[in-house]
CSV table of C-alpha atoms in Angstrom, one decimal:
chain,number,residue,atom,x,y,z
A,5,UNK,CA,-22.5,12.4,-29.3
A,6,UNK,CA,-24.2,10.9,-25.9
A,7,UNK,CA,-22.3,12.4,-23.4
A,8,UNK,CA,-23.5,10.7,-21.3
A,9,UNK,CA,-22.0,7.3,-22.4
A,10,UNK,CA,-18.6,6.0,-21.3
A,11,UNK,CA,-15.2,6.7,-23.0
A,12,UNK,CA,-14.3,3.7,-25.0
A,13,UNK,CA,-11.9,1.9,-22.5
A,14,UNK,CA,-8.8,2.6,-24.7
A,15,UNK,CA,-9.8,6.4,-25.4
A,16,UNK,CA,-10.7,6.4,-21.0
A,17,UNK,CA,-7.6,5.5,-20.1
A,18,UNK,CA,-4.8,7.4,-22.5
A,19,UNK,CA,-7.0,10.5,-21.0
A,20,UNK,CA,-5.3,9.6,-17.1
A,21,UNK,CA,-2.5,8.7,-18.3
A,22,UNK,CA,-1.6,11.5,-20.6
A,23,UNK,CA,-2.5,13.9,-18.3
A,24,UNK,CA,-0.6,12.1,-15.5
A,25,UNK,CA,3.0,12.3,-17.6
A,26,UNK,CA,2.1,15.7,-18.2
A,27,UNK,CA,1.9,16.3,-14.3
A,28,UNK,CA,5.8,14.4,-14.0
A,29,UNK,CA,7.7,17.0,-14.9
A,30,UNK,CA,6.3,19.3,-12.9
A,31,UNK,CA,5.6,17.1,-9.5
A,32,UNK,CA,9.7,15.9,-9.5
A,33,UNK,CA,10.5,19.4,-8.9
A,34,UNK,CA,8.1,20.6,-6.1
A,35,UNK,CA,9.8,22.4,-3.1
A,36,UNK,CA,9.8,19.8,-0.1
A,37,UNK,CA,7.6,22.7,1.9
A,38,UNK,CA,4.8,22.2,-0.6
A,39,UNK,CA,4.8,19.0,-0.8
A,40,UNK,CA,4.9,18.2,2.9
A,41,UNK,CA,1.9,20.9,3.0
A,42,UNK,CA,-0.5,19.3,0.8
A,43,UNK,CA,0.4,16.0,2.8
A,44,UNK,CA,-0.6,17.8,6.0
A,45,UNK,CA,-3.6,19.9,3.8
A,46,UNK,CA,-4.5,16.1,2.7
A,47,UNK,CA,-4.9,14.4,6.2
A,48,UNK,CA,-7.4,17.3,7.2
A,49,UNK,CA,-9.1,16.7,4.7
A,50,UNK,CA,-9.7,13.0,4.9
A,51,UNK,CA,-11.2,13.6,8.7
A,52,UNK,CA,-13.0,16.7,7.6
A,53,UNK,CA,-15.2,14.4,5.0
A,54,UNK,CA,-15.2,11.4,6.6
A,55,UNK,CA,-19.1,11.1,6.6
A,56,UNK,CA,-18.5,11.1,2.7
A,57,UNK,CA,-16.0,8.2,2.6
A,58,UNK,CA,-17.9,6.3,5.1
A,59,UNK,CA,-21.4,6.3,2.7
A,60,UNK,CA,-19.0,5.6,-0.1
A,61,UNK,CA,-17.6,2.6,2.0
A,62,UNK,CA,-21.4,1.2,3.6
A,63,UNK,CA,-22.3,0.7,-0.4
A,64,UNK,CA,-19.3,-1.3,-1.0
A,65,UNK,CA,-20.0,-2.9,1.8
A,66,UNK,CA,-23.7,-3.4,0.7
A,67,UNK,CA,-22.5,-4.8,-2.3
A,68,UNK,CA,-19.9,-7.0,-1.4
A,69,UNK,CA,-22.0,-8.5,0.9
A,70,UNK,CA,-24.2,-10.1,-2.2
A,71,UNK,CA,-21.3,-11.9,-3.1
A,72,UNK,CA,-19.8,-15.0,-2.0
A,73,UNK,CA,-16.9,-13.1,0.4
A,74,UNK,CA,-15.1,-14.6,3.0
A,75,UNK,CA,-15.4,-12.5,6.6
A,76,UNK,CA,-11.6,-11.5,6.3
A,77,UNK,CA,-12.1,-9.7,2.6
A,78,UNK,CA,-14.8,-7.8,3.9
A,79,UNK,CA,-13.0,-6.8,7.0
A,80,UNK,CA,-9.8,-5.1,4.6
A,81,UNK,CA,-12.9,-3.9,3.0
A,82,UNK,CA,-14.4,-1.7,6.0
A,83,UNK,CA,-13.7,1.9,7.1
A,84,UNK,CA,-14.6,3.3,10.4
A,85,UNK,CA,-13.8,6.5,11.8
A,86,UNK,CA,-11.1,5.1,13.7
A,87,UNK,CA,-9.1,3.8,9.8
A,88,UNK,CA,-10.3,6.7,8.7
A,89,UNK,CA,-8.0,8.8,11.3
A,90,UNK,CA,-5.4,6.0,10.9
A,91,UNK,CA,-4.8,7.2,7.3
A,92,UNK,CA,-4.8,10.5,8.2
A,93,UNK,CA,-2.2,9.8,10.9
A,94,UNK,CA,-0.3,7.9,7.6
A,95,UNK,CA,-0.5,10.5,5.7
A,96,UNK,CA,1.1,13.3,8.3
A,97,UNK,CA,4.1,10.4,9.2
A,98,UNK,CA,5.0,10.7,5.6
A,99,UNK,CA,5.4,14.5,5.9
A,100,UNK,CA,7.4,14.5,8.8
A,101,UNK,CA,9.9,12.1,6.7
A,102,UNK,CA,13.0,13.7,5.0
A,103,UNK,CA,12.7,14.5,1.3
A,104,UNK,CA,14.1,11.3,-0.6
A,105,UNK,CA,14.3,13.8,-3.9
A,106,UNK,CA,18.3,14.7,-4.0
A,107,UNK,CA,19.9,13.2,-1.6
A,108,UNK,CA,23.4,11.6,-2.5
A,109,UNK,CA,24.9,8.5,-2.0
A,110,UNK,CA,28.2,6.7,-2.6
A,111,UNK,CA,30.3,10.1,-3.3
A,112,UNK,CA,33.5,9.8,-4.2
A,113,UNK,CA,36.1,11.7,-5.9
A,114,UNK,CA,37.9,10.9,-9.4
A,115,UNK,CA,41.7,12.1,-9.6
A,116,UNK,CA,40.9,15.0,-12.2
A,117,UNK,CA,38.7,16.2,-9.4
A,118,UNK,CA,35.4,15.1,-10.7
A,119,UNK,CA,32.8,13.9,-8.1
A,120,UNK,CA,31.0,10.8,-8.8
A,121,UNK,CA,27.8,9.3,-6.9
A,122,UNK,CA,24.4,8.1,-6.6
A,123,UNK,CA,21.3,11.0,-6.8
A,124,UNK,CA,18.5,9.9,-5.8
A,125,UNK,CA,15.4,11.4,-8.4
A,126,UNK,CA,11.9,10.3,-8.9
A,127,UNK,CA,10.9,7.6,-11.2
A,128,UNK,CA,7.7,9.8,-13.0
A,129,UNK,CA,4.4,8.3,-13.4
A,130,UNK,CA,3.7,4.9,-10.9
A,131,UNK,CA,0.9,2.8,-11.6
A,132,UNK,CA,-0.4,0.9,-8.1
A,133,UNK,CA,-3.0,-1.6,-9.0
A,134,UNK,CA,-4.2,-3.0,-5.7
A,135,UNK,CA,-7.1,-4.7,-4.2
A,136,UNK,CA,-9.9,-4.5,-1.4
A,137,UNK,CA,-8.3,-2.4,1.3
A,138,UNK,CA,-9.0,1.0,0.5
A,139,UNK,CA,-6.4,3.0,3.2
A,140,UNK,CA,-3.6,1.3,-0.1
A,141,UNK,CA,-5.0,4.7,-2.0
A,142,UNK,CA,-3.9,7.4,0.6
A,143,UNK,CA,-0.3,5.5,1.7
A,144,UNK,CA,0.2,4.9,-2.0
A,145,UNK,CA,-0.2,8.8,-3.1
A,146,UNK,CA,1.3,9.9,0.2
A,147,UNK,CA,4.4,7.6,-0.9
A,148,UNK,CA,4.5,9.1,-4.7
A,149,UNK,CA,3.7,12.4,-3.5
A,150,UNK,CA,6.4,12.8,-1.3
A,151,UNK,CA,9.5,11.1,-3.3
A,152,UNK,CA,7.9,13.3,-6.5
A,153,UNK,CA,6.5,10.7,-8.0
A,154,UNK,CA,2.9,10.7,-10.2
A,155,UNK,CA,0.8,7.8,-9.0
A,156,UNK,CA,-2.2,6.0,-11.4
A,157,UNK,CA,-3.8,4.4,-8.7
A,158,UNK,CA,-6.3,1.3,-9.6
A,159,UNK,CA,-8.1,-0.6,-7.0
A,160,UNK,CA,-10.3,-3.5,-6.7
A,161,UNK,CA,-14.3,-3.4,-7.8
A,162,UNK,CA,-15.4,-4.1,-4.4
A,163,UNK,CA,-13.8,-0.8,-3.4
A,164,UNK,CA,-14.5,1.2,-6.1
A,165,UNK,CA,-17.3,4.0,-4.2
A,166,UNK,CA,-14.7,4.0,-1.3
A,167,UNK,CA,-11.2,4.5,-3.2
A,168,UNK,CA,-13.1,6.7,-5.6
A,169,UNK,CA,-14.1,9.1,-2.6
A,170,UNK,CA,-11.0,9.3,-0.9
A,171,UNK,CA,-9.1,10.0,-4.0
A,172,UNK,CA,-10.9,12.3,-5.1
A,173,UNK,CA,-10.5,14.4,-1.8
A,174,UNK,CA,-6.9,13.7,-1.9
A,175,UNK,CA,-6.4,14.9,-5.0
A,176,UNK,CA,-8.5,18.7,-4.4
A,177,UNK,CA,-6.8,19.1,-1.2
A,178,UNK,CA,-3.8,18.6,-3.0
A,179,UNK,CA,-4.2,20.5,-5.7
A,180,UNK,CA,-5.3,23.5,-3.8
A,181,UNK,CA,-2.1,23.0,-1.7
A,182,UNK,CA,-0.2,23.5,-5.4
A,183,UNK,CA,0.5,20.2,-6.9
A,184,UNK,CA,0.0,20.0,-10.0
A,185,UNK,CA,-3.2,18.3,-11.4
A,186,UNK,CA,-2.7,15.0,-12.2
A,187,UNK,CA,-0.3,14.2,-9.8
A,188,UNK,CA,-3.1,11.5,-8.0
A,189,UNK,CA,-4.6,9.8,-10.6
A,190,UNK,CA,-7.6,7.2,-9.5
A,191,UNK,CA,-9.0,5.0,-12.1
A,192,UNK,CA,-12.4,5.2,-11.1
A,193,UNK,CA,-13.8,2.3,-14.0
A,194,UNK,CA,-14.5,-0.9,-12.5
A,195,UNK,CA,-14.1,-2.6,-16.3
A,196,UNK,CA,-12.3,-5.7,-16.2
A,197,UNK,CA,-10.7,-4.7,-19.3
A,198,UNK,CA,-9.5,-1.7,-18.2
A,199,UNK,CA,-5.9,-3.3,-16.3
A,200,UNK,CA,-4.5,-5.1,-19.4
A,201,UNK,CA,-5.3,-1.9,-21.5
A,202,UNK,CA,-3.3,0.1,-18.3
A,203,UNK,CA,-0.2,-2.4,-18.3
A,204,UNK,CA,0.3,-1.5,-22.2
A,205,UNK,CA,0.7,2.5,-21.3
A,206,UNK,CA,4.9,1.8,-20.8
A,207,UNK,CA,4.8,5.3,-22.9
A,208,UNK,CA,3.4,7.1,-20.2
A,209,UNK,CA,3.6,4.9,-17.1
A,210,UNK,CA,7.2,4.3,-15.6
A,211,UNK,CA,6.6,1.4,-13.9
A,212,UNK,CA,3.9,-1.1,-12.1
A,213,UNK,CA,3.4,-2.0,-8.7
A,214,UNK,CA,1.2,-4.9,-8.0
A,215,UNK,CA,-0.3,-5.1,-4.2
A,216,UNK,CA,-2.5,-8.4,-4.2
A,217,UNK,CA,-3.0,-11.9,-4.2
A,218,UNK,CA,-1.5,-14.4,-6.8
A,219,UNK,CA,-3.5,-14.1,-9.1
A,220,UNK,CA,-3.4,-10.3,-9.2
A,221,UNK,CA,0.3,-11.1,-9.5
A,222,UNK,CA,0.1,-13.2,-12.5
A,223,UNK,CA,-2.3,-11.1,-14.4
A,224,UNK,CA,0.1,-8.6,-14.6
A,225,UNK,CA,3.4,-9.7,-15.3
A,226,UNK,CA,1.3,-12.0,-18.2
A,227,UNK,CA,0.1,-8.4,-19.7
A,228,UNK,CA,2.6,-5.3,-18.5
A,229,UNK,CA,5.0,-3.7,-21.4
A,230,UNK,CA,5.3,-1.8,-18.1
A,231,UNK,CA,8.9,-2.5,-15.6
A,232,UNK,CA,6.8,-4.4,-12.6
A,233,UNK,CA,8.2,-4.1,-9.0
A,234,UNK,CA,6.2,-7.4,-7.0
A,235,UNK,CA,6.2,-9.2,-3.9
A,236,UNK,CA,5.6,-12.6,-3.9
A,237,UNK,CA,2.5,-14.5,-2.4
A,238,UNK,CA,3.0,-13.8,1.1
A,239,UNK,CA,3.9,-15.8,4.0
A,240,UNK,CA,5.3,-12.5,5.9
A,241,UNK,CA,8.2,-14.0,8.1
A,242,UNK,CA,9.9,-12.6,11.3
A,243,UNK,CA,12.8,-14.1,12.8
A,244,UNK,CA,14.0,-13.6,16.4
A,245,UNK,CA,18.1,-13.7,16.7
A,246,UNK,CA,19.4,-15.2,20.1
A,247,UNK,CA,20.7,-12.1,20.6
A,248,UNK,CA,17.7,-10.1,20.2
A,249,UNK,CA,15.7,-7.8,22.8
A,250,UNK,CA,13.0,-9.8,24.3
A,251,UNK,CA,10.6,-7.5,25.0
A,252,UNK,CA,10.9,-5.4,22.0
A,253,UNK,CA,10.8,-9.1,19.8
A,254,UNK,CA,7.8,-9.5,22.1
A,255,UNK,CA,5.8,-6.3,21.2
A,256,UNK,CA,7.2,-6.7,17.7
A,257,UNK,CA,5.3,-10.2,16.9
A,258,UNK,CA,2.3,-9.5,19.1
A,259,UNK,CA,1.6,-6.0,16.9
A,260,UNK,CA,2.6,-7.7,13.8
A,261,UNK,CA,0.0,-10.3,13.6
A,262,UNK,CA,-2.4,-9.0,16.0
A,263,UNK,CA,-3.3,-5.3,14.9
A,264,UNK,CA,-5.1,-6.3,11.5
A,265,UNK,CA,-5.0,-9.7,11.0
A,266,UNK,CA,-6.9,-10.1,8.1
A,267,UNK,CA,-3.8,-7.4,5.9
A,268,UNK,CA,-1.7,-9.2,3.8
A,269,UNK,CA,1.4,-8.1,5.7
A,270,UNK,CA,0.3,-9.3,9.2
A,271,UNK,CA,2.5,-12.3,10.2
A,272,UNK,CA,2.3,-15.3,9.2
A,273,UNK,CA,5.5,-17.5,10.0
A,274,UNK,CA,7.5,-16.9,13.6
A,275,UNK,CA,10.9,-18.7,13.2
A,276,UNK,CA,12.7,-18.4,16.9
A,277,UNK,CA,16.8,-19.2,17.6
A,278,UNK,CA,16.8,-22.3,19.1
A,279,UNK,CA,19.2,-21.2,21.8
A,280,UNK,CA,16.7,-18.6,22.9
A,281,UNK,CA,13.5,-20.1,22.0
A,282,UNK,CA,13.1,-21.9,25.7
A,283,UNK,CA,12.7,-18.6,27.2
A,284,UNK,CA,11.0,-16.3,24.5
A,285,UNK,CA,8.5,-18.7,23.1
A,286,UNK,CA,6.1,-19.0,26.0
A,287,UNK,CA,6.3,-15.5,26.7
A,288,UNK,CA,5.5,-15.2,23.4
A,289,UNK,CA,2.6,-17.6,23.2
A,290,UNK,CA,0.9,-16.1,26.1
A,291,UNK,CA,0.7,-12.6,24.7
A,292,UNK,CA,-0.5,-14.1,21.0
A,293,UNK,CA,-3.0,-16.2,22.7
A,294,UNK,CA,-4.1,-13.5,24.6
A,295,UNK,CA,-4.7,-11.7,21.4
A,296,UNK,CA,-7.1,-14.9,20.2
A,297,UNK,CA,-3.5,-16.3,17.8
A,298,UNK,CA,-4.1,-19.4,17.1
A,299,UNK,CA,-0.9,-21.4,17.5
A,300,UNK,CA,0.7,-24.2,15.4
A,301,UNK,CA,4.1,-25.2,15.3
A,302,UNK,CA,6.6,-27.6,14.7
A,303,UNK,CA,7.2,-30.7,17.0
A,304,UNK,CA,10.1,-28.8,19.4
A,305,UNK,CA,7.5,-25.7,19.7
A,306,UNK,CA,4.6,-28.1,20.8
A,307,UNK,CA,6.9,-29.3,23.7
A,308,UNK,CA,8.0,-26.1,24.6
A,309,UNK,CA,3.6,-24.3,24.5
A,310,UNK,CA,1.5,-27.2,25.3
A,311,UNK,CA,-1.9,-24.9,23.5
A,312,UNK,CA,-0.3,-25.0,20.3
A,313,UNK,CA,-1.3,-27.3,17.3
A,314,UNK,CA,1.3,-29.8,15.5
A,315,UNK,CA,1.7,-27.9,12.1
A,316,UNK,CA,0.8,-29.7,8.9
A,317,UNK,CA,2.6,-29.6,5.4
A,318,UNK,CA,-0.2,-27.3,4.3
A,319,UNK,CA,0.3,-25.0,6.9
């Protein structure tokens, strides 16, 4: 036989997968300490061999750039050293957070003396199929590592030299730290037909989360055997209460539009209390356009920031 030759797809992937369930057991009951070590162990590791994610990332980028992309895919696309240490930062939050494994909920006390509640225990294996943004492959394993969780990660094509780099330090680093192997699983096949054949696994694979666009979304809950957890298509909302703190709703809207526009989760739709809105929007305005925001609003907004645009139906 060619070794050298790819896996038949269906053969390619029961080998993850397989290997990830048999990782599960394991993983749900890893001491907190090690855990929150290999997160630590992890970050290092990310800035320690950034020059090798950053190659990885200029040939997606040399790629992608052959293609008809808009600007703002390319720019979820892109690493620097400064994401690069933003993931790394990620990935050290996550370890300062509390252990979700265990903790109890909702106790209460029958009259024969039994105790009843909620335990909270990992799910097992969690399949993340995401797009372009490669920093989705450390939050996601840093999420599942941490709540005990296997992940099967599976970006998008245009990312595959990046996400295949940084998983594969996150998962050494993390082995050597004593989770088990397995435990951060990348798909590192760029096969179109490798997803549907994914979304069959439900005899390994506990359950799916999508992190895309709509057609992403549709994809999968056409083809997944698999439980799917899913956002819908967008349109990230904030509303400011008349009640609220100014300066924190401020600082709030400014950071959650401004930092990364181009992220699916920046802001997109600002609804304001109308009692409030006389005060707070123009304070508002001047810190968005200050950021380059572009402004469009309804009819009571336009009279209240003169810059902005009327807002069409399609907007």
């Amino acid at each position: 036989m060619d070794e050298s030759k790819p896996l038949p797809v269906l053969e390619y992937v029961l080998e993850l997968v397989s290997k990830a369930k048999q990782a599960a057991r394991r993983l749900a009951s890893l001491p907190t300490v090690t855990k929150d070590q290999a997160l630590l162990a992890m970050a290092e590791a990310l800035e320690a061999q950034s020059g090798e994610i950053l190659a990885a990332n200029e040939q997606d980028l040399k790629a992608f750039e052959r293609t008809p992309a808009k600007k703002a895919m390319a720019d979820r696309l892109r690493l620097t050293e400064k994401r690069i240490g933003e993931m790394a930062a990620g990935l050290r939050e996550v370890a300062k957070l509390p252990d979700p494994v265990g903790m109890m909920s909702g106790m209460w006390t029958r009259p024969n003396g039994m105790q009843v509640g909620r335990v909270r225990v990992p799910i097992g294996v969690v399949g993340i199929i995401y797009e372009s943004r490669p920093n989705v492959t450390a939050d996601s394993a840093a999420l599942c590592l941490k709540s005990g969780n296997v992940c099967v990660l599976r970006g998008g094509s245009e990312a595959i030299r990046s996400n295949t780099a940084i998983a594969a330090i996150l998962s050494e680093s993390a082995e050597k730290a004593g989770v088990p192997a397995g435990a951060i699983t990348f798909v590192d096949r760029a096969d179109r037909e490798v997803v549907p054949v994914l979304l069959k696994q439900d005899r390994f694979i506990d359950v799916i989360i999508p992190r895309g666009g709509e057609s992403l979304m549709k994809l999968i809950s056409e083809h997944s055997t698999i439980p799917v957890v899913k956002h819908d298509a967008g349109v990230c909302h904030i509303y400011v209460d008349a009640d609220a703190d100014s300066a924190m709703a401020e600082a709030i809207c400014v950071n959650a539009k401004a930092q990364r526009s181009s992220t699916c989760n920046a802001m997109e739709t600002l609804l304001v209390h109308q009692s409030s809105a006389r005060t707070l929007l123009p304070k508002l305005a001047r810190s968005l356009s200050a950021a380059n925001v572009e402004i469009r609003g309804c009819p009571k907004t336009c009279e209240l920031i003169p810059e902005a645009k009327p807002a069409s139906k399609q907007d």
